[in-house]
Short mmCIF file of C-alpha atoms in Angstrom, two decimals:
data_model
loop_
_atom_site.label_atom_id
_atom_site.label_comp_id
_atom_site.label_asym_id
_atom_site.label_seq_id
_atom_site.Cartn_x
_atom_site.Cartn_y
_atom_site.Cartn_z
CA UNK A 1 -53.22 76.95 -5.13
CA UNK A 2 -55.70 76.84 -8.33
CA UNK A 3 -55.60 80.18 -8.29
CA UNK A 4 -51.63 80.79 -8.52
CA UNK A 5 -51.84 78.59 -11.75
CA UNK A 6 -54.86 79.98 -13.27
CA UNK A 7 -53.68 83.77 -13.11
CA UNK A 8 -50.56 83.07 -15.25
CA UNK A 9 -52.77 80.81 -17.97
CA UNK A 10 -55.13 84.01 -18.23
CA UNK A 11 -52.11 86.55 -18.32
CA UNK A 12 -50.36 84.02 -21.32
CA UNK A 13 -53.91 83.64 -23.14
CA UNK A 14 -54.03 87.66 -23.02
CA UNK A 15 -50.64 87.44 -24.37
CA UNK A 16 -51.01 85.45 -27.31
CA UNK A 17 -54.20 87.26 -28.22
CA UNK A 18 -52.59 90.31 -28.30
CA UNK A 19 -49.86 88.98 -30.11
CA UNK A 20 -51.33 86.92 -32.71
CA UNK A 21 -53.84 90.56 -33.04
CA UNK A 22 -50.66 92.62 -33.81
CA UNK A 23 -48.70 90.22 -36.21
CA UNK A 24 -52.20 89.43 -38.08
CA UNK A 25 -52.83 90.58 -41.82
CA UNK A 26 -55.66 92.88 -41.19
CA UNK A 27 -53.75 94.72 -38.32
CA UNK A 28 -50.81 94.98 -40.68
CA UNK A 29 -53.11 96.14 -43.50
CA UNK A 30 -54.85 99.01 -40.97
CA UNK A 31 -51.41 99.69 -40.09
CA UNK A 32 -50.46 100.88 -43.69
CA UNK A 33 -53.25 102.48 -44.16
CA UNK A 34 -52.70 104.73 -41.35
CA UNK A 35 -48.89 104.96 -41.63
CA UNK A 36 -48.45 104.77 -44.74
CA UNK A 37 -44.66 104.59 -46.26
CA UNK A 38 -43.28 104.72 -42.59
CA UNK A 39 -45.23 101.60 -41.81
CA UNK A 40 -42.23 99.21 -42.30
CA UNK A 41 -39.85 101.43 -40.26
CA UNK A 42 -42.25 102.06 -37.41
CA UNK A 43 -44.24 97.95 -36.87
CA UNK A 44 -41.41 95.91 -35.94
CA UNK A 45 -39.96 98.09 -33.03
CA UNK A 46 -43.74 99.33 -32.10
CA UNK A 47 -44.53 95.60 -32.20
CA UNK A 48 -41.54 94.13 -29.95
CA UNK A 49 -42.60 96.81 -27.39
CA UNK A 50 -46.08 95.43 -27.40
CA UNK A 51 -44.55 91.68 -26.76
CA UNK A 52 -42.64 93.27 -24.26
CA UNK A 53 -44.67 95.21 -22.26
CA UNK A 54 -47.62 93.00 -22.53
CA UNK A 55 -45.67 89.50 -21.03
CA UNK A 56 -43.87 91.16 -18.34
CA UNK A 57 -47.60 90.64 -16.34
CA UNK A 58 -46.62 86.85 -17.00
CA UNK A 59 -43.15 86.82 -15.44
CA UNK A 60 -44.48 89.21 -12.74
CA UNK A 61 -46.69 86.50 -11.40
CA UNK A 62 -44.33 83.41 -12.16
CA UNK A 63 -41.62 85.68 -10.23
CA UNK A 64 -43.95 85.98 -7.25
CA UNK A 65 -45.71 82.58 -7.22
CA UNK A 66 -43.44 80.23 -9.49
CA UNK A 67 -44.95 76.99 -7.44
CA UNK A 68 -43.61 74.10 -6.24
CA UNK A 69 -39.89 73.11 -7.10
CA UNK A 70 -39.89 69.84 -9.28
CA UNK A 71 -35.99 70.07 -9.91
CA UNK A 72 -32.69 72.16 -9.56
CA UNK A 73 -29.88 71.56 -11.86
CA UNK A 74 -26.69 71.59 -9.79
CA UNK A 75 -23.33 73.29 -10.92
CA UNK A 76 -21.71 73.12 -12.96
CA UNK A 77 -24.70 71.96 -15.52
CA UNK A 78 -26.83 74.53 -14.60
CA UNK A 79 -24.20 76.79 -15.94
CA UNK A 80 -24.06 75.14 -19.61
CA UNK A 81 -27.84 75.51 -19.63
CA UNK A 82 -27.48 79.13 -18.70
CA UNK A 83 -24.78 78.92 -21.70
CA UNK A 84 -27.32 77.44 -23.93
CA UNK A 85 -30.14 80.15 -23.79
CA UNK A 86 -27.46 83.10 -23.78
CA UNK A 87 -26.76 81.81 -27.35
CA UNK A 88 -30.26 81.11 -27.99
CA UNK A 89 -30.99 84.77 -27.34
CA UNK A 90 -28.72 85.66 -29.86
CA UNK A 91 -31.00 83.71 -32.82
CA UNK A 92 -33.51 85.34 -32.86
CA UNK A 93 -32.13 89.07 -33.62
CA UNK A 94 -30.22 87.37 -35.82
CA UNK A 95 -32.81 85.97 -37.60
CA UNK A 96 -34.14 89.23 -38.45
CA UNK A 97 -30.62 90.72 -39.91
CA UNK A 98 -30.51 87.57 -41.91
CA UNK A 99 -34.19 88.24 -43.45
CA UNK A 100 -35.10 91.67 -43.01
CA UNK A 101 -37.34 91.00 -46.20
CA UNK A 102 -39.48 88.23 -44.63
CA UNK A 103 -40.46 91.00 -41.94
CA UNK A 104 -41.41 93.86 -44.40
CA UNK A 105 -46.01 94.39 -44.51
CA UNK A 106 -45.78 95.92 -47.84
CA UNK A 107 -44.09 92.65 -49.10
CA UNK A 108 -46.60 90.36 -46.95
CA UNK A 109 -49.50 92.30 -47.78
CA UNK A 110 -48.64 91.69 -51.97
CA UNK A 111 -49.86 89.45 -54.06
CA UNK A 112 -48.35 86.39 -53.66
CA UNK A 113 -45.58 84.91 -56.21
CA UNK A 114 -44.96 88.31 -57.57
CA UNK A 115 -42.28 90.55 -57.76
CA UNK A 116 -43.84 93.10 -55.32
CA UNK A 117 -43.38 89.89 -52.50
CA UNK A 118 -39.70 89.46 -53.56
CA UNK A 119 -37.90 86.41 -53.13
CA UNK A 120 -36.73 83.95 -50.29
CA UNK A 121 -33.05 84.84 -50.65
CA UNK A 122 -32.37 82.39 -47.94
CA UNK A 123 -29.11 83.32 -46.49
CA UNK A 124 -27.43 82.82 -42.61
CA UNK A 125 -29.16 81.01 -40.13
CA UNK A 126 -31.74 80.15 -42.50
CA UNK A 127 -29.40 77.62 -44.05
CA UNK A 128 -29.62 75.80 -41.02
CA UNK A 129 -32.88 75.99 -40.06
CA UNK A 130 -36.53 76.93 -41.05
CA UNK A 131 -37.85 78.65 -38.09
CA UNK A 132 -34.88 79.95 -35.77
CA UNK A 133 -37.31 81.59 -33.75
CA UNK A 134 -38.85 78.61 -32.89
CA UNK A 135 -35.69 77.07 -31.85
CA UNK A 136 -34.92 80.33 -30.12
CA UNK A 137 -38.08 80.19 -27.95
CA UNK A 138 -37.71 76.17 -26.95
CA UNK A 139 -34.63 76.52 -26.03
CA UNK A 140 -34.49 79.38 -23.79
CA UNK A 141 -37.35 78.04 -21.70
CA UNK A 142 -36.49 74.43 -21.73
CA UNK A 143 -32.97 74.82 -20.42
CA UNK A 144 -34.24 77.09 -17.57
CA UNK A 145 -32.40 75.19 -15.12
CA UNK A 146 -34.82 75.34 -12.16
CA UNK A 147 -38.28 73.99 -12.72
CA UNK A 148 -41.72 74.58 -10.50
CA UNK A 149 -44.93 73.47 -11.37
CA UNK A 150 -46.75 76.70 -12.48
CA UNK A 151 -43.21 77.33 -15.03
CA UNK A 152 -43.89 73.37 -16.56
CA UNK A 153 -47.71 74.38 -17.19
CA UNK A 154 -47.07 77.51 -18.60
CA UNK A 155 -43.73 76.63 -20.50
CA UNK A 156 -45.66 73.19 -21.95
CA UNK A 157 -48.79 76.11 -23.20
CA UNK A 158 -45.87 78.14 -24.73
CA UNK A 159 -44.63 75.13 -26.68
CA UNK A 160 -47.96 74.53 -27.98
CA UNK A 161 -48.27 78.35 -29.09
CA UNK A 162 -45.22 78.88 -30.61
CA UNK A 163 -45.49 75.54 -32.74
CA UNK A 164 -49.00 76.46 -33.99
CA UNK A 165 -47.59 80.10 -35.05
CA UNK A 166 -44.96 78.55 -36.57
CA UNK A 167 -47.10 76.65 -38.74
CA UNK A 168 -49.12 79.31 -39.37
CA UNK A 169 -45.94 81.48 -40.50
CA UNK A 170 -44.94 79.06 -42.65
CA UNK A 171 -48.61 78.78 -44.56
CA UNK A 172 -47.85 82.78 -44.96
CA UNK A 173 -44.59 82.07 -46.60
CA UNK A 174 -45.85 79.29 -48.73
CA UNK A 175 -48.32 81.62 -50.18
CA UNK A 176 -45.83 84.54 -50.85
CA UNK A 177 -42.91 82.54 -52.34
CA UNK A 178 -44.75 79.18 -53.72
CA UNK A 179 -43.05 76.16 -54.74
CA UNK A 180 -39.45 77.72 -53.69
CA UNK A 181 -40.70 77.56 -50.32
CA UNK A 182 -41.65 73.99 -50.57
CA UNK A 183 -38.72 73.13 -52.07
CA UNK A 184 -36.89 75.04 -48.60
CA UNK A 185 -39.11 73.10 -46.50
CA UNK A 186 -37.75 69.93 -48.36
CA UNK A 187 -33.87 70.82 -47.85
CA UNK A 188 -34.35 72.24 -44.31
CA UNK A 189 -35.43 71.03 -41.12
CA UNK A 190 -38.32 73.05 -38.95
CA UNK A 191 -35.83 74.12 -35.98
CA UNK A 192 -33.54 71.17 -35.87
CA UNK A 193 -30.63 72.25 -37.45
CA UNK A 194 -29.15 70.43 -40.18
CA UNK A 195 -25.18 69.80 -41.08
CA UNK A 196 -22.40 71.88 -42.67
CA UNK A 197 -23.04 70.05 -45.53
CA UNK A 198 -26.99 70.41 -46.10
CA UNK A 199 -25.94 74.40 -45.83
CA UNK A 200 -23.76 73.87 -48.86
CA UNK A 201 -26.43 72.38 -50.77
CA UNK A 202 -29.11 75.19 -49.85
CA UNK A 203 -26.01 77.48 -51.59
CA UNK A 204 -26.23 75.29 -54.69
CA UNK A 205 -30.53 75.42 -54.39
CA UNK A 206 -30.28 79.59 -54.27
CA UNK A 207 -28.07 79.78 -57.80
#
Protein backbone atom coordinates (compact mmCIF):
# COMPACT_ATOMS: atom_id res chain seq x y z
CA UNK A 1 0.00 0.00 0.00
CA UNK A 2 3.00 2.54 0.98
CA UNK A 3 4.69 1.25 -1.59
CA UNK A 4 2.08 1.88 -4.58
CA UNK A 5 2.23 5.62 -3.44
CA UNK A 6 5.83 5.97 -2.92
CA UNK A 7 6.90 4.57 -6.47
CA UNK A 8 4.93 7.30 -8.33
CA UNK A 9 6.39 10.27 -5.80
CA UNK A 10 10.00 8.89 -6.79
CA UNK A 11 9.08 8.51 -10.61
CA UNK A 12 7.49 12.49 -10.40
CA UNK A 13 10.66 13.70 -8.27
CA UNK A 14 12.85 12.03 -11.20
CA UNK A 15 10.64 13.91 -13.42
CA UNK A 16 10.93 17.28 -12.29
CA UNK A 17 14.66 16.88 -11.85
CA UNK A 18 15.09 16.06 -15.17
CA UNK A 19 12.96 18.67 -16.24
CA UNK A 20 13.93 21.57 -14.30
CA UNK A 21 17.90 20.06 -15.54
CA UNK A 22 16.86 20.50 -19.24
CA UNK A 23 14.96 23.93 -19.13
CA UNK A 24 17.88 25.34 -16.73
CA UNK A 25 20.35 28.20 -17.96
CA UNK A 26 23.51 26.28 -17.80
CA UNK A 27 21.98 23.28 -19.81
CA UNK A 28 20.74 25.82 -22.31
CA UNK A 29 24.13 27.55 -22.32
CA UNK A 30 26.07 23.87 -22.89
CA UNK A 31 23.49 23.39 -25.37
CA UNK A 32 24.72 26.36 -27.59
CA UNK A 33 27.87 25.71 -27.15
CA UNK A 34 27.63 22.38 -28.63
CA UNK A 35 24.95 23.19 -31.23
CA UNK A 36 25.64 26.16 -31.99
CA UNK A 37 23.21 28.24 -34.53
CA UNK A 38 20.89 25.09 -34.75
CA UNK A 39 20.43 25.24 -31.02
CA UNK A 40 17.04 27.10 -31.19
CA UNK A 41 15.67 24.80 -33.94
CA UNK A 42 16.80 21.56 -32.34
CA UNK A 43 15.93 22.31 -27.88
CA UNK A 44 12.33 22.72 -27.93
CA UNK A 45 11.33 19.48 -29.88
CA UNK A 46 14.54 17.53 -28.27
CA UNK A 47 13.18 18.93 -24.98
CA UNK A 48 9.30 17.94 -25.29
CA UNK A 49 10.61 14.41 -26.12
CA UNK A 50 12.52 14.37 -22.91
CA UNK A 51 9.13 15.47 -20.92
CA UNK A 52 7.61 12.91 -22.79
CA UNK A 53 9.47 10.01 -22.58
CA UNK A 54 10.63 10.61 -19.14
CA UNK A 55 6.72 10.91 -17.41
CA UNK A 56 5.26 8.13 -19.24
CA UNK A 57 7.11 5.89 -16.11
CA UNK A 58 4.57 8.10 -14.00
CA UNK A 59 1.34 7.27 -15.83
CA UNK A 60 2.65 3.69 -16.25
CA UNK A 61 2.40 3.13 -12.56
CA UNK A 62 -0.77 5.40 -11.85
CA UNK A 63 -2.34 3.24 -14.87
CA UNK A 64 -1.49 0.02 -13.03
CA UNK A 65 -1.97 1.00 -9.37
CA UNK A 66 -4.12 4.34 -9.47
CA UNK A 67 -5.45 3.46 -5.67
CA UNK A 68 -8.45 3.70 -4.08
CA UNK A 69 -11.51 5.48 -5.83
CA UNK A 70 -12.46 8.71 -3.80
CA UNK A 71 -15.09 9.85 -6.54
CA UNK A 72 -16.61 9.28 -10.11
CA UNK A 73 -18.24 12.07 -11.88
CA UNK A 74 -21.41 10.71 -13.47
CA UNK A 75 -22.65 11.65 -17.08
CA UNK A 76 -23.24 13.83 -18.38
CA UNK A 77 -20.64 16.10 -16.16
CA UNK A 78 -17.99 13.93 -16.58
CA UNK A 79 -18.30 14.72 -20.20
CA UNK A 80 -17.94 18.71 -19.78
CA UNK A 81 -14.85 17.96 -17.71
CA UNK A 82 -13.53 15.79 -20.47
CA UNK A 83 -14.61 19.04 -22.61
CA UNK A 84 -12.66 21.21 -20.36
CA UNK A 85 -9.11 19.59 -20.61
CA UNK A 86 -9.58 18.89 -24.51
CA UNK A 87 -9.50 22.75 -24.69
CA UNK A 88 -6.97 23.01 -22.11
CA UNK A 89 -4.70 20.90 -24.29
CA UNK A 90 -5.03 23.23 -26.88
CA UNK A 91 -3.26 26.29 -24.60
CA UNK A 92 -0.46 25.28 -24.27
CA UNK A 93 0.76 24.77 -28.10
CA UNK A 94 -0.81 27.74 -28.45
CA UNK A 95 1.07 29.46 -26.14
CA UNK A 96 4.13 28.77 -27.93
CA UNK A 97 2.79 30.11 -31.56
CA UNK A 98 1.74 33.15 -29.65
CA UNK A 99 5.47 33.68 -28.18
CA UNK A 100 7.84 31.82 -30.10
CA UNK A 101 10.35 34.60 -28.84
CA UNK A 102 9.93 33.87 -25.10
CA UNK A 103 11.17 30.21 -26.04
CA UNK A 104 14.33 31.20 -28.09
CA UNK A 105 18.16 30.33 -25.64
CA UNK A 106 20.01 32.81 -27.61
CA UNK A 107 17.44 35.49 -26.46
CA UNK A 108 17.34 33.98 -22.73
CA UNK A 109 20.89 33.52 -22.55
CA UNK A 110 21.44 37.70 -23.48
CA UNK A 111 21.93 40.25 -21.45
CA UNK A 112 19.01 41.32 -20.00
CA UNK A 113 17.03 44.66 -21.14
CA UNK A 114 18.87 44.70 -24.36
CA UNK A 115 18.09 44.46 -27.77
CA UNK A 116 19.75 41.01 -28.22
CA UNK A 117 16.65 39.74 -25.52
CA UNK A 118 14.00 41.48 -27.71
CA UNK A 119 10.85 42.56 -26.44
CA UNK A 120 7.60 41.11 -24.74
CA UNK A 121 5.41 41.72 -27.79
CA UNK A 122 2.59 40.31 -25.81
CA UNK A 123 0.08 39.17 -28.25
CA UNK A 124 -2.89 36.12 -28.14
CA UNK A 125 -3.44 34.26 -25.19
CA UNK A 126 -1.06 36.32 -23.41
CA UNK A 127 -3.64 39.08 -23.28
CA UNK A 128 -5.55 36.99 -21.15
CA UNK A 129 -3.30 35.51 -19.06
CA UNK A 130 0.34 35.44 -17.70
CA UNK A 131 1.19 31.87 -17.56
CA UNK A 132 -1.23 29.76 -19.93
CA UNK A 133 0.76 26.89 -19.24
CA UNK A 134 0.03 26.99 -15.86
CA UNK A 135 -3.58 27.16 -16.45
CA UNK A 136 -3.06 24.47 -19.05
CA UNK A 137 -1.51 22.03 -16.53
CA UNK A 138 -4.30 22.72 -13.52
CA UNK A 139 -6.81 22.26 -15.53
CA UNK A 140 -6.19 19.15 -17.32
CA UNK A 141 -5.49 17.29 -14.10
CA UNK A 142 -8.07 18.84 -11.92
CA UNK A 143 -11.02 18.09 -14.14
CA UNK A 144 -9.87 14.41 -14.49
CA UNK A 145 -13.19 13.22 -13.70
CA UNK A 146 -12.34 10.07 -11.70
CA UNK A 147 -10.22 10.52 -8.64
CA UNK A 148 -8.09 7.70 -6.48
CA UNK A 149 -5.91 8.39 -3.82
CA UNK A 150 -2.39 7.86 -5.34
CA UNK A 151 -3.83 10.53 -8.55
CA UNK A 152 -4.87 13.32 -5.44
CA UNK A 153 -1.18 12.86 -3.95
CA UNK A 154 0.51 13.06 -7.00
CA UNK A 155 -1.82 15.68 -8.80
CA UNK A 156 -1.65 17.99 -5.30
CA UNK A 157 2.75 17.48 -5.80
CA UNK A 158 2.17 18.59 -9.46
CA UNK A 159 0.32 21.72 -8.37
CA UNK A 160 3.01 22.58 -6.10
CA UNK A 161 5.70 22.07 -9.00
CA UNK A 162 4.21 23.76 -11.62
CA UNK A 163 3.41 26.92 -9.36
CA UNK A 164 7.04 27.12 -8.12
CA UNK A 165 8.29 26.93 -11.96
CA UNK A 166 6.01 29.34 -12.74
CA UNK A 167 7.42 31.68 -10.41
CA UNK A 168 10.60 30.90 -11.29
CA UNK A 169 9.75 31.62 -15.14
CA UNK A 170 8.47 34.67 -14.38
CA UNK A 171 11.83 35.91 -12.26
CA UNK A 172 13.52 34.87 -15.83
CA UNK A 173 11.26 37.17 -17.67
CA UNK A 174 11.51 39.96 -15.21
CA UNK A 175 15.17 39.97 -15.72
CA UNK A 176 15.07 39.88 -19.62
CA UNK A 177 12.32 42.49 -20.23
CA UNK A 178 12.43 44.72 -16.83
CA UNK A 179 9.89 47.09 -15.82
CA UNK A 180 7.60 46.14 -19.03
CA UNK A 181 7.24 42.92 -17.45
CA UNK A 182 6.15 44.36 -14.21
CA UNK A 183 4.00 46.54 -15.70
CA UNK A 184 2.36 42.96 -17.57
CA UNK A 185 2.25 41.43 -14.30
CA UNK A 186 0.20 44.55 -13.13
CA UNK A 187 -2.47 44.39 -16.13
CA UNK A 188 -2.63 40.55 -16.18
CA UNK A 189 -3.63 37.94 -13.95
CA UNK A 190 -1.13 34.72 -13.22
CA UNK A 191 -3.54 32.01 -14.98
CA UNK A 192 -6.90 33.42 -14.17
CA UNK A 193 -7.97 34.94 -17.12
CA UNK A 194 -9.08 38.36 -17.22
CA UNK A 195 -12.11 40.08 -19.41
CA UNK A 196 -12.54 41.19 -23.04
CA UNK A 197 -11.99 44.39 -21.85
CA UNK A 198 -8.58 44.11 -19.76
CA UNK A 199 -7.35 42.51 -23.37
CA UNK A 200 -8.19 45.84 -24.95
CA UNK A 201 -6.25 47.69 -22.54
CA UNK A 202 -3.04 45.34 -22.81
CA UNK A 203 -3.56 46.56 -26.82
CA UNK A 204 -3.42 50.17 -25.66
CA UNK A 205 -0.19 49.14 -23.01
CA UNK A 206 1.82 47.48 -26.29
CA UNK A 207 1.51 50.98 -28.52
Amino acid sequence: MVSSKITPIFSLAAFAVIHSLTASLPFKRLIVRGLGSKADRLYLPAYSLIAMLTILPLVYQLYKNPGRVLYKIPSPWRWLMVGGQLIASIIAPKAFLDAPHRFKIRSQLSVPQTPEAGSLNIRGIYRWVRDPFLLSGLVIIWLTPIMTVNLLVIYLLTTIYLYLGSLHWESRLIAQFGDEYREYQRRVNRFIPKSWKNAKDIDKFKE
